[in-house]
Short mmCIF file of C-alpha atoms and ligand atoms in Angstrom, two decimals:
data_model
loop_
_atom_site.label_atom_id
_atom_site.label_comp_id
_atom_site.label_asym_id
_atom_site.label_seq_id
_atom_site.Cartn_x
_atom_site.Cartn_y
_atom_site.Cartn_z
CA UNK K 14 16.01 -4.82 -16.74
CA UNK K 15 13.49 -4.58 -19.61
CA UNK K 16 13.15 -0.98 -20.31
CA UNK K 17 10.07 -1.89 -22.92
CA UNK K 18 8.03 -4.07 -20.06
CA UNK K 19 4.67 -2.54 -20.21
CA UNK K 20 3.54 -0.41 -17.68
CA UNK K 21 0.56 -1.14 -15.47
CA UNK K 22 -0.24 2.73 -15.23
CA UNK K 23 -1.42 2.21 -19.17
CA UNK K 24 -4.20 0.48 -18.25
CA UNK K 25 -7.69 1.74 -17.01
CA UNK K 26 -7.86 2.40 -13.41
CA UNK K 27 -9.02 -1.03 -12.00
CA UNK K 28 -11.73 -1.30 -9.48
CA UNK K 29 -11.08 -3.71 -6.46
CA UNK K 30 -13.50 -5.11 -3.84
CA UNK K 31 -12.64 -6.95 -0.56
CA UNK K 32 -14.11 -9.83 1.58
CA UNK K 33 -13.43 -10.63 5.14
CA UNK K 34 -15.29 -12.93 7.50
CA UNK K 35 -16.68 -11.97 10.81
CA UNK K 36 -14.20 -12.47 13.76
CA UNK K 37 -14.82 -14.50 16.63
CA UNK K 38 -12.52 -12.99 19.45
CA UNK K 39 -11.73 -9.77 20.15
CA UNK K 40 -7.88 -10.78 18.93
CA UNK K 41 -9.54 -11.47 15.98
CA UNK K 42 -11.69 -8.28 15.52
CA UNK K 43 -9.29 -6.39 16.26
CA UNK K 44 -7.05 -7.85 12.97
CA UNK K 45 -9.98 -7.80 10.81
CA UNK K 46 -10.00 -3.75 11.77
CA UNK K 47 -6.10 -3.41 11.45
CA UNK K 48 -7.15 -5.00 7.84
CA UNK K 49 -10.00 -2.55 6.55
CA UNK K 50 -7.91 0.40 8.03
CA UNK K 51 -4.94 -0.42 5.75
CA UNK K 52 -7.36 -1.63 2.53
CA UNK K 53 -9.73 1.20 3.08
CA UNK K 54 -8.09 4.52 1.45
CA UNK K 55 -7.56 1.98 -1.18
CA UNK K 56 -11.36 3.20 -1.87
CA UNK K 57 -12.94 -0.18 -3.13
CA UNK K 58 -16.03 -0.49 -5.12
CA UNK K 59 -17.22 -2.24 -1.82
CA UNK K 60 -16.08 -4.78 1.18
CA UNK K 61 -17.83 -7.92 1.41
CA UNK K 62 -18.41 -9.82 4.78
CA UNK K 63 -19.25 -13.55 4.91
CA UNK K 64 -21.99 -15.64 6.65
CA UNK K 65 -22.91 -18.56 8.46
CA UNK K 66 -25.31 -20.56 9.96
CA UNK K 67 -25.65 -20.58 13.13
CA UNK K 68 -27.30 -17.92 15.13
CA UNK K 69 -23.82 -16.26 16.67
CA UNK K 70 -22.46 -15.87 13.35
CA UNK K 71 -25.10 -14.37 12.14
CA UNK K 72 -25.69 -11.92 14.99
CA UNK K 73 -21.19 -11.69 13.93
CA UNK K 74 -22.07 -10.55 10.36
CA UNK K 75 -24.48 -7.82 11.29
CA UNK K 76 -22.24 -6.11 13.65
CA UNK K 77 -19.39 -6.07 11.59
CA UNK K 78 -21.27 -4.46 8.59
CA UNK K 79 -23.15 -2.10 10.67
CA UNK K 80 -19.44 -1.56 12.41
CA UNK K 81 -18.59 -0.47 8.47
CA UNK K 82 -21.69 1.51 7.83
CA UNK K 83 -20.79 3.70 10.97
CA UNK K 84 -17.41 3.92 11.02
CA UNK K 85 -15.77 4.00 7.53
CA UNK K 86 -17.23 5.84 4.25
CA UNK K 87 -16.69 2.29 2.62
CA UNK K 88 -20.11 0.73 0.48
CA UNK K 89 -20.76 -2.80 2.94
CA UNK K 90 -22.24 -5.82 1.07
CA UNK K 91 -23.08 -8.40 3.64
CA UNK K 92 -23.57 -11.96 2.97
CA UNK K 93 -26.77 -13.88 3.07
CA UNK K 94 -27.69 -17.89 2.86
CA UNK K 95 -30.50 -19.71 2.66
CA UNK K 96 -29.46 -22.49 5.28
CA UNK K 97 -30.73 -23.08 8.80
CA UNK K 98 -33.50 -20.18 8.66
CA UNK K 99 -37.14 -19.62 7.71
CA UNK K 100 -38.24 -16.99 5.30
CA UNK K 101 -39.08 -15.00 7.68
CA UNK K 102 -36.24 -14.92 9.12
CA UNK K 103 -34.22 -14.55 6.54
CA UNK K 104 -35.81 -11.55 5.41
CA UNK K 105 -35.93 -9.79 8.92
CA UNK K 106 -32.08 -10.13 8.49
CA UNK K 107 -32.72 -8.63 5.39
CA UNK K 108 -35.23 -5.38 6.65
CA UNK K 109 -32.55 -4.92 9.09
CA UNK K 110 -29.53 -4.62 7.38
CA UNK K 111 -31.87 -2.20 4.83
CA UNK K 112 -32.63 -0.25 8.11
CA UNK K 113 -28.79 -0.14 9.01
CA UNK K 114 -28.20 1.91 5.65
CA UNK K 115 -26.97 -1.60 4.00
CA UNK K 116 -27.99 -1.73 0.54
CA UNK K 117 -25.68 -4.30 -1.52
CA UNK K 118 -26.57 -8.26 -0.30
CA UNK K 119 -24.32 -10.92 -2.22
CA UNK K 120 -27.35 -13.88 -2.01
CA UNK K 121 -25.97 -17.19 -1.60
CA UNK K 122 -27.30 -20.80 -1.20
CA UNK K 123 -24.96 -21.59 1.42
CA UNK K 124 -22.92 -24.47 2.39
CA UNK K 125 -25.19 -27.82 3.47
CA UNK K 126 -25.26 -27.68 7.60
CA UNK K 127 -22.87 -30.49 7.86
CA UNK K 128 -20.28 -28.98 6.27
CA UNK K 129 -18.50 -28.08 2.74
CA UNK K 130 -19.17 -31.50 0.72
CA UNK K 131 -21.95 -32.55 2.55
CA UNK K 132 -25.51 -33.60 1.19
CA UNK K 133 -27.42 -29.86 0.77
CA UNK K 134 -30.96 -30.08 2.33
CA UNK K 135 -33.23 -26.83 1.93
CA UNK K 136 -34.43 -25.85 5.53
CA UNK K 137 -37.94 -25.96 5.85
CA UNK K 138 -40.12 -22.95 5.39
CA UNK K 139 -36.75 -21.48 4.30
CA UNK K 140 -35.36 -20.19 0.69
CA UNK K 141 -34.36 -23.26 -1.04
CA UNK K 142 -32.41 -22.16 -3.67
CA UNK K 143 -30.36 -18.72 -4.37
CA UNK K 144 -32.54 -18.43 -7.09
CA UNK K 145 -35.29 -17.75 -4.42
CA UNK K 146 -33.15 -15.81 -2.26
CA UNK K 147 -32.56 -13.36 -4.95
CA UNK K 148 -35.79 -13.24 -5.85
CA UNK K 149 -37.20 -12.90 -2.14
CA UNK K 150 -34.47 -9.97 -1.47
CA UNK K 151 -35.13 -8.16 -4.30
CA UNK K 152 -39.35 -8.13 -3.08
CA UNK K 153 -38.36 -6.96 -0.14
CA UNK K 154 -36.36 -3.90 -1.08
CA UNK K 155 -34.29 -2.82 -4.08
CA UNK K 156 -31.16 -4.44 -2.66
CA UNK K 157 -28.11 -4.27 -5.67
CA UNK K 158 -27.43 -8.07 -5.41
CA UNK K 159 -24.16 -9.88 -6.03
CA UNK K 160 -24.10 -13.55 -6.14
CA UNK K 161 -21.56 -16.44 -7.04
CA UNK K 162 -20.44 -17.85 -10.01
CA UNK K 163 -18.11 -21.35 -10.55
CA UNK K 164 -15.89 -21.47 -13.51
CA UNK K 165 -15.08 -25.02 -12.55
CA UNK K 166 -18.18 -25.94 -12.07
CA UNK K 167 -20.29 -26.01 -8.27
CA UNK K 168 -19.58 -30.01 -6.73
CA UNK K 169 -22.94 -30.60 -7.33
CA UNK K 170 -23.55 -29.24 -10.81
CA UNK K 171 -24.46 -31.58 -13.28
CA UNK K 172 -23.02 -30.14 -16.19
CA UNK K 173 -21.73 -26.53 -17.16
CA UNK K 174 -24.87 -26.05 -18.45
CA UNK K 175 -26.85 -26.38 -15.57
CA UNK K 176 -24.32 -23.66 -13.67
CA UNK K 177 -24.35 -21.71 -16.44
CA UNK K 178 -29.07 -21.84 -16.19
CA UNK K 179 -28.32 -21.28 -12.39
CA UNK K 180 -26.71 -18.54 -13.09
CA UNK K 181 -29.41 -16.96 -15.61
CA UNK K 182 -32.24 -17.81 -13.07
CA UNK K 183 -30.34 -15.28 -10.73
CA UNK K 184 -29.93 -12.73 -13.10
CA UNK K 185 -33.31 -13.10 -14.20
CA UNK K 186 -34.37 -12.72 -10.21
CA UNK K 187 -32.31 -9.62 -9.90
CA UNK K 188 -28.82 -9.98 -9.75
CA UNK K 189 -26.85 -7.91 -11.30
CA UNK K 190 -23.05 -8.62 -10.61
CA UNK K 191 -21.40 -12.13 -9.80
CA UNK K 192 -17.78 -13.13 -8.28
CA UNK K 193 -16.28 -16.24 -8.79
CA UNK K 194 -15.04 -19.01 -6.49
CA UNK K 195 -10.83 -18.96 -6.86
CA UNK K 196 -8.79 -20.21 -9.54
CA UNK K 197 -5.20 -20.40 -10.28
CA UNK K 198 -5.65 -20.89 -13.88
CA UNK K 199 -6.74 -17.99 -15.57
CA UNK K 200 -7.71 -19.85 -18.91
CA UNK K 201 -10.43 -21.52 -16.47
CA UNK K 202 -11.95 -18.22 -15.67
CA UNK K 203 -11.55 -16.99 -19.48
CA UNK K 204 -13.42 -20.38 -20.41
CA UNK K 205 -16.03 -20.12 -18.29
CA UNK K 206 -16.76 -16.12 -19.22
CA UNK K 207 -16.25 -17.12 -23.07
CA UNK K 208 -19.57 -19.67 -22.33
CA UNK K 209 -21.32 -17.62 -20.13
CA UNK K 210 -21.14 -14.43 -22.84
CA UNK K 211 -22.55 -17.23 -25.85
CA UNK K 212 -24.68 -18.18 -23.24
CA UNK K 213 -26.25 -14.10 -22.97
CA UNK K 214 -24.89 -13.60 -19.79
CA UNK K 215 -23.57 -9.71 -19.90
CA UNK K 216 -23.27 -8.81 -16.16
CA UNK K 217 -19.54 -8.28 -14.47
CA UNK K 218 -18.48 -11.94 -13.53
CA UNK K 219 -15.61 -10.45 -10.86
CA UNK K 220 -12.48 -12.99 -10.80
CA UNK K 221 -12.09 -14.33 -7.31
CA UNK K 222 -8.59 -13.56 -6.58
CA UNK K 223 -7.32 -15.10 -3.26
CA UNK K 224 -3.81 -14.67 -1.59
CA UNK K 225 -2.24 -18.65 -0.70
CA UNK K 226 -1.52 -17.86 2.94
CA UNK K 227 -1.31 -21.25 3.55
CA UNK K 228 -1.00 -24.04 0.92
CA UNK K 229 -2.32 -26.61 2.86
CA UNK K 230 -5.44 -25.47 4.23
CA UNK K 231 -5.88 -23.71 0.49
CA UNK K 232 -5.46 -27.23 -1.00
CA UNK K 233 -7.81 -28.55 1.52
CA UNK K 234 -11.00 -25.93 1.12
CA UNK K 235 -9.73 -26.12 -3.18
CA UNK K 236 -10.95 -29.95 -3.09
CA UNK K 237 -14.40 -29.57 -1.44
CA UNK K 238 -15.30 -26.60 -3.22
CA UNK K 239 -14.44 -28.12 -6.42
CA UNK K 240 -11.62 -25.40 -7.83
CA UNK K 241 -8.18 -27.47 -9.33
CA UNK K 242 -5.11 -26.87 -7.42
CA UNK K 243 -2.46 -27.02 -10.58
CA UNK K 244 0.57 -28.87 -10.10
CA UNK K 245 3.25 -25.95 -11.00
CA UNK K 246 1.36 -23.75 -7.51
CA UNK K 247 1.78 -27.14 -5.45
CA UNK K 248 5.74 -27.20 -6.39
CA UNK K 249 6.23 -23.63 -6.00
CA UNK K 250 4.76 -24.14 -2.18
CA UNK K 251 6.79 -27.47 -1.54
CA UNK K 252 9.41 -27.41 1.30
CA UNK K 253 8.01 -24.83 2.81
CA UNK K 254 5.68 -25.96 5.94
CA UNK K 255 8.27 -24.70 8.39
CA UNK K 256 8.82 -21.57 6.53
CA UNK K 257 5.37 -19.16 6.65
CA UNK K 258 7.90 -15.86 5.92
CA UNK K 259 9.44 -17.24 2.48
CA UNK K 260 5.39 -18.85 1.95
CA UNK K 261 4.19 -15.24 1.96
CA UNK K 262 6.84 -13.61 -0.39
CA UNK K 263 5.82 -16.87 -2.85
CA UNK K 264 2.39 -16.12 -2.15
CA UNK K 265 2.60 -12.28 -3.03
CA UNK K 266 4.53 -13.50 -6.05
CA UNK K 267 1.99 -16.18 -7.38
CA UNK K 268 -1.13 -13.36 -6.68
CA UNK K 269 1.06 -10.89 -8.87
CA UNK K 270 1.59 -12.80 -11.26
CA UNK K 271 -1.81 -13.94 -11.71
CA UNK K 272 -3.81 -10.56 -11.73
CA UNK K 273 -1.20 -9.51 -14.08
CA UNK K 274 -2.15 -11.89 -16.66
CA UNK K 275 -5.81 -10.94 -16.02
CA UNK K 276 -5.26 -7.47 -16.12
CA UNK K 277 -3.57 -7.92 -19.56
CA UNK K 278 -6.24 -9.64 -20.85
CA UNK K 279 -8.25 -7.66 -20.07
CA UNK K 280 -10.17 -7.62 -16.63
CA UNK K 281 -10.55 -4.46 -14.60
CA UNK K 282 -12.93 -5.82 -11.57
CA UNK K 283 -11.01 -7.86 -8.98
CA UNK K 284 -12.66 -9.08 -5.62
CA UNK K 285 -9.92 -9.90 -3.42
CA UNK K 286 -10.58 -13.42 -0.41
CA UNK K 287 -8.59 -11.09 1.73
CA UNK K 288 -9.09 -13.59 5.07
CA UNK K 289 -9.00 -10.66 7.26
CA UNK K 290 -5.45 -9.83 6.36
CA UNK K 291 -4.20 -6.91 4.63
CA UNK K 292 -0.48 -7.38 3.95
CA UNK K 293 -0.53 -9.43 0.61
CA UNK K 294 -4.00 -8.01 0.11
CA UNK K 295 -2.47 -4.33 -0.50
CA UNK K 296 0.69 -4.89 -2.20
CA UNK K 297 -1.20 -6.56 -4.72
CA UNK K 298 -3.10 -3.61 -5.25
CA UNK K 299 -0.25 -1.45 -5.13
CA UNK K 300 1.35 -3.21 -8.51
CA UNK K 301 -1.83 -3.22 -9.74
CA UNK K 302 -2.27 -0.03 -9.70
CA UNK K 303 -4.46 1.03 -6.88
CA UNK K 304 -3.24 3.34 -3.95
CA UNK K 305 -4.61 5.67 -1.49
CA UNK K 306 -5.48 8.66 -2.76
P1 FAD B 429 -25.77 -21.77 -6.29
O1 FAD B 429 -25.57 -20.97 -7.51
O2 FAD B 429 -27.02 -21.61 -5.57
O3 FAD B 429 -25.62 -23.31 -6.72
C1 FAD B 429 -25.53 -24.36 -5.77
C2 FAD B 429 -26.11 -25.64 -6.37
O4 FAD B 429 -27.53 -25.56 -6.37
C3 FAD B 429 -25.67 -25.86 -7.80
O5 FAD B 429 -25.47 -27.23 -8.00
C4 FAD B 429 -26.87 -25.36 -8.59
O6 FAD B 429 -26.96 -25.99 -9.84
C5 FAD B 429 -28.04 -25.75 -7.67
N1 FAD B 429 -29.20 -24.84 -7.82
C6 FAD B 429 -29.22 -23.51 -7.70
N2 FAD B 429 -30.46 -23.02 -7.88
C7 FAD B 429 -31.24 -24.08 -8.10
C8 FAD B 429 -32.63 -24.24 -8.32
N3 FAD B 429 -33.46 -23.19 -8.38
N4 FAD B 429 -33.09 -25.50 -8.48
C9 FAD B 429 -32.28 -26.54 -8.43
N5 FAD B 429 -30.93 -26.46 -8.22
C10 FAD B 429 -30.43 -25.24 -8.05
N6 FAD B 429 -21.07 -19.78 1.88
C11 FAD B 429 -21.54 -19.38 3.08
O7 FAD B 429 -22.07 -20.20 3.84
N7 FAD B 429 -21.43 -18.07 3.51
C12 FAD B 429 -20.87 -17.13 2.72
O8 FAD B 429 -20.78 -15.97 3.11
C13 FAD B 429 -20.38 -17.52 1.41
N8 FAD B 429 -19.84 -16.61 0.57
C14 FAD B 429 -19.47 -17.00 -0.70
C15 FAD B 429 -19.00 -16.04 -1.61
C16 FAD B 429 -18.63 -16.40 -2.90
C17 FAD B 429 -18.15 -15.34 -3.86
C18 FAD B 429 -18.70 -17.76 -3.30
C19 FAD B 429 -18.26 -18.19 -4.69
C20 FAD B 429 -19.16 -18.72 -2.41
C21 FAD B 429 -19.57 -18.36 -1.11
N9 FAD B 429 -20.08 -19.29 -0.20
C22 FAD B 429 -20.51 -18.89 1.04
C23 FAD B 429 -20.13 -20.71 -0.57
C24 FAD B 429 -21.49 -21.11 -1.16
O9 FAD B 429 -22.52 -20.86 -0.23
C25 FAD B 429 -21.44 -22.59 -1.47
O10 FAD B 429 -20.52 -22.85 -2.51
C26 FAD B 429 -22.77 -23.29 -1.74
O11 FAD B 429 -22.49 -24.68 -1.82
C27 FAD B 429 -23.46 -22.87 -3.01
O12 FAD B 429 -24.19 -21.71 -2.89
P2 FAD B 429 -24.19 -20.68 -4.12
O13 FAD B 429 -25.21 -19.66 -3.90
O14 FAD B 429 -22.80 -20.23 -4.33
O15 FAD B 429 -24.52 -21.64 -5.36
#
């Protein structure tokens, strides 16, 4: 054993957030509540919860954040898209979640109706962009907004560039924080902030930090959203289909190992994909650092 390893306690406190999608059973719920129990004396800077289209998920994502605003002293941030809604309705999900108490949104375009990889098409009468989004939110009430950022690029970027003037236009609108899709690289995400800072952009980009439950379906979403699954994370997963109890302890081991790095060099905001499971979620936090008070 290395007496001289460096000890994580030398580092700044870091600050942690946490996302988790609305539930569709009650089996379900009841998990995602198991989950914020466990994360929650882990005080986070805030929990984040996801949206969709359709009308039931929305109605999904406003009860679990009011659920948070009444039942834990946690900050909520809830998702909101520009797809398959008007203006106005977008921004009477907006008045009500300002009315709930709710006052972080993280603004997002959204995924195109048909799906991850499909052809985007604005909705009509709706927000087009999350450039507007932000921009509508932030007329509507002084909402702290967090939106998205791609280090590898979105799928239908252009160029870095154009991500990069995206990215501006929603800072310029009002945002004022942004979390990045996953990566398993962290000289990706220390590319991409090296050209966003040349590029003026000061505000906290948040690494994306999520927890391979399951390599395959990780692999799968990795492809459509455009993030590179490297080689060495594919080998260290191989043989192991059959085996979800030895994927988890390789899982906790590859998150480790990754914040780690990131905390060594430097970064002291993680937002944590948590998919409604707290397990991996918490020991992570534990070597980094963060505990229950
Ligand atoms: P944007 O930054 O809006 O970029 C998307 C594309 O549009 C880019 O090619 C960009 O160049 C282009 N673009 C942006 N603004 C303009 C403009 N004004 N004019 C022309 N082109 C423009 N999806 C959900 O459905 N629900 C969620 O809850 C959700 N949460 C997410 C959380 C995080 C942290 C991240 C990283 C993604 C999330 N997504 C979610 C996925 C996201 O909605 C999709 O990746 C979507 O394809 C892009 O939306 P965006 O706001 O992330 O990207």
């Amino acid at each position: 054993m290395d007496a001289n390893r460096p000890s994580r306690k030398r580092h700044k406190p870091c600050q942690v957030s946490f996302e988790f999608f609305p539930p569709k059973t009650d089996d379900m719920e009841a998990n995602l509540w198991e989950a914020i129990g466990r994360l929650a004396p882990l005080k986070p800077k805030f929990v984040s919860v996801t949206y969709g289209a359709g009308g039931s998920t929305r109605e999904r994502t406003h009860a679990t954040v009011a659920r948070i605003v009444r039942e834990t002293n946690i900050a909520p941030a809830a998702h909101l898209t520009c797809v398959g809604a008007t203006r106005e309705e977008v921004d009477e999900v907006a008045r009500a979640y300002w009315e709930a108490g709710v006052r972080h949104i993280v603004a997002l375009r959204g995924d195109p109706q048909g799906g991850l990889g499909g052809e985007y098409t604005p909705t009509p009468g709706g927000y087009a962009h999350s450039t507007d989004l932000v921009a509508g939110l932030k007329r509507l009430h002084d909402f702290e907004i967090t939106v998205s950022a791609y280090c590898e690029k979105h799928p239908e970027s252009a160029s870095y560039d154009q991500d990069l003037d995206v990215l501006k236009r929603k800072i310029d609108a009002g945002a004022t924080r942004a979390i990045t899709q996953f990566f398993f690289d962290n000289d990706i995400y220390f590319r991409f902030l090296e050209k966003a800072r040349k590029a003026g952009i000061d505000i906290p980009i948040v690494p994306g930090v999520t927890a391979v439950q399951n390599f395959k379906q990780t692999a799968n979403f990795a492809k459509k959203a455009g993030a590179s699954v490297p080689d060495w994370l594919a080998e260290r997963f191989e043989g192991l289909d059959d085996d979800p109890a030895t994927r988890r302890l390789i899982a906790a081991a590859v998150a480790a190992e990754q914040v780690f790095d990131l905390l060594d060099r430097g970064v002291e905001q993680f937002h944590f994909y948590t998919m409604n499971r707290a397990d991996l979620v918490f020991a992570v936090c534990h070597l980094l650092g963060v505990r229950a008070a």
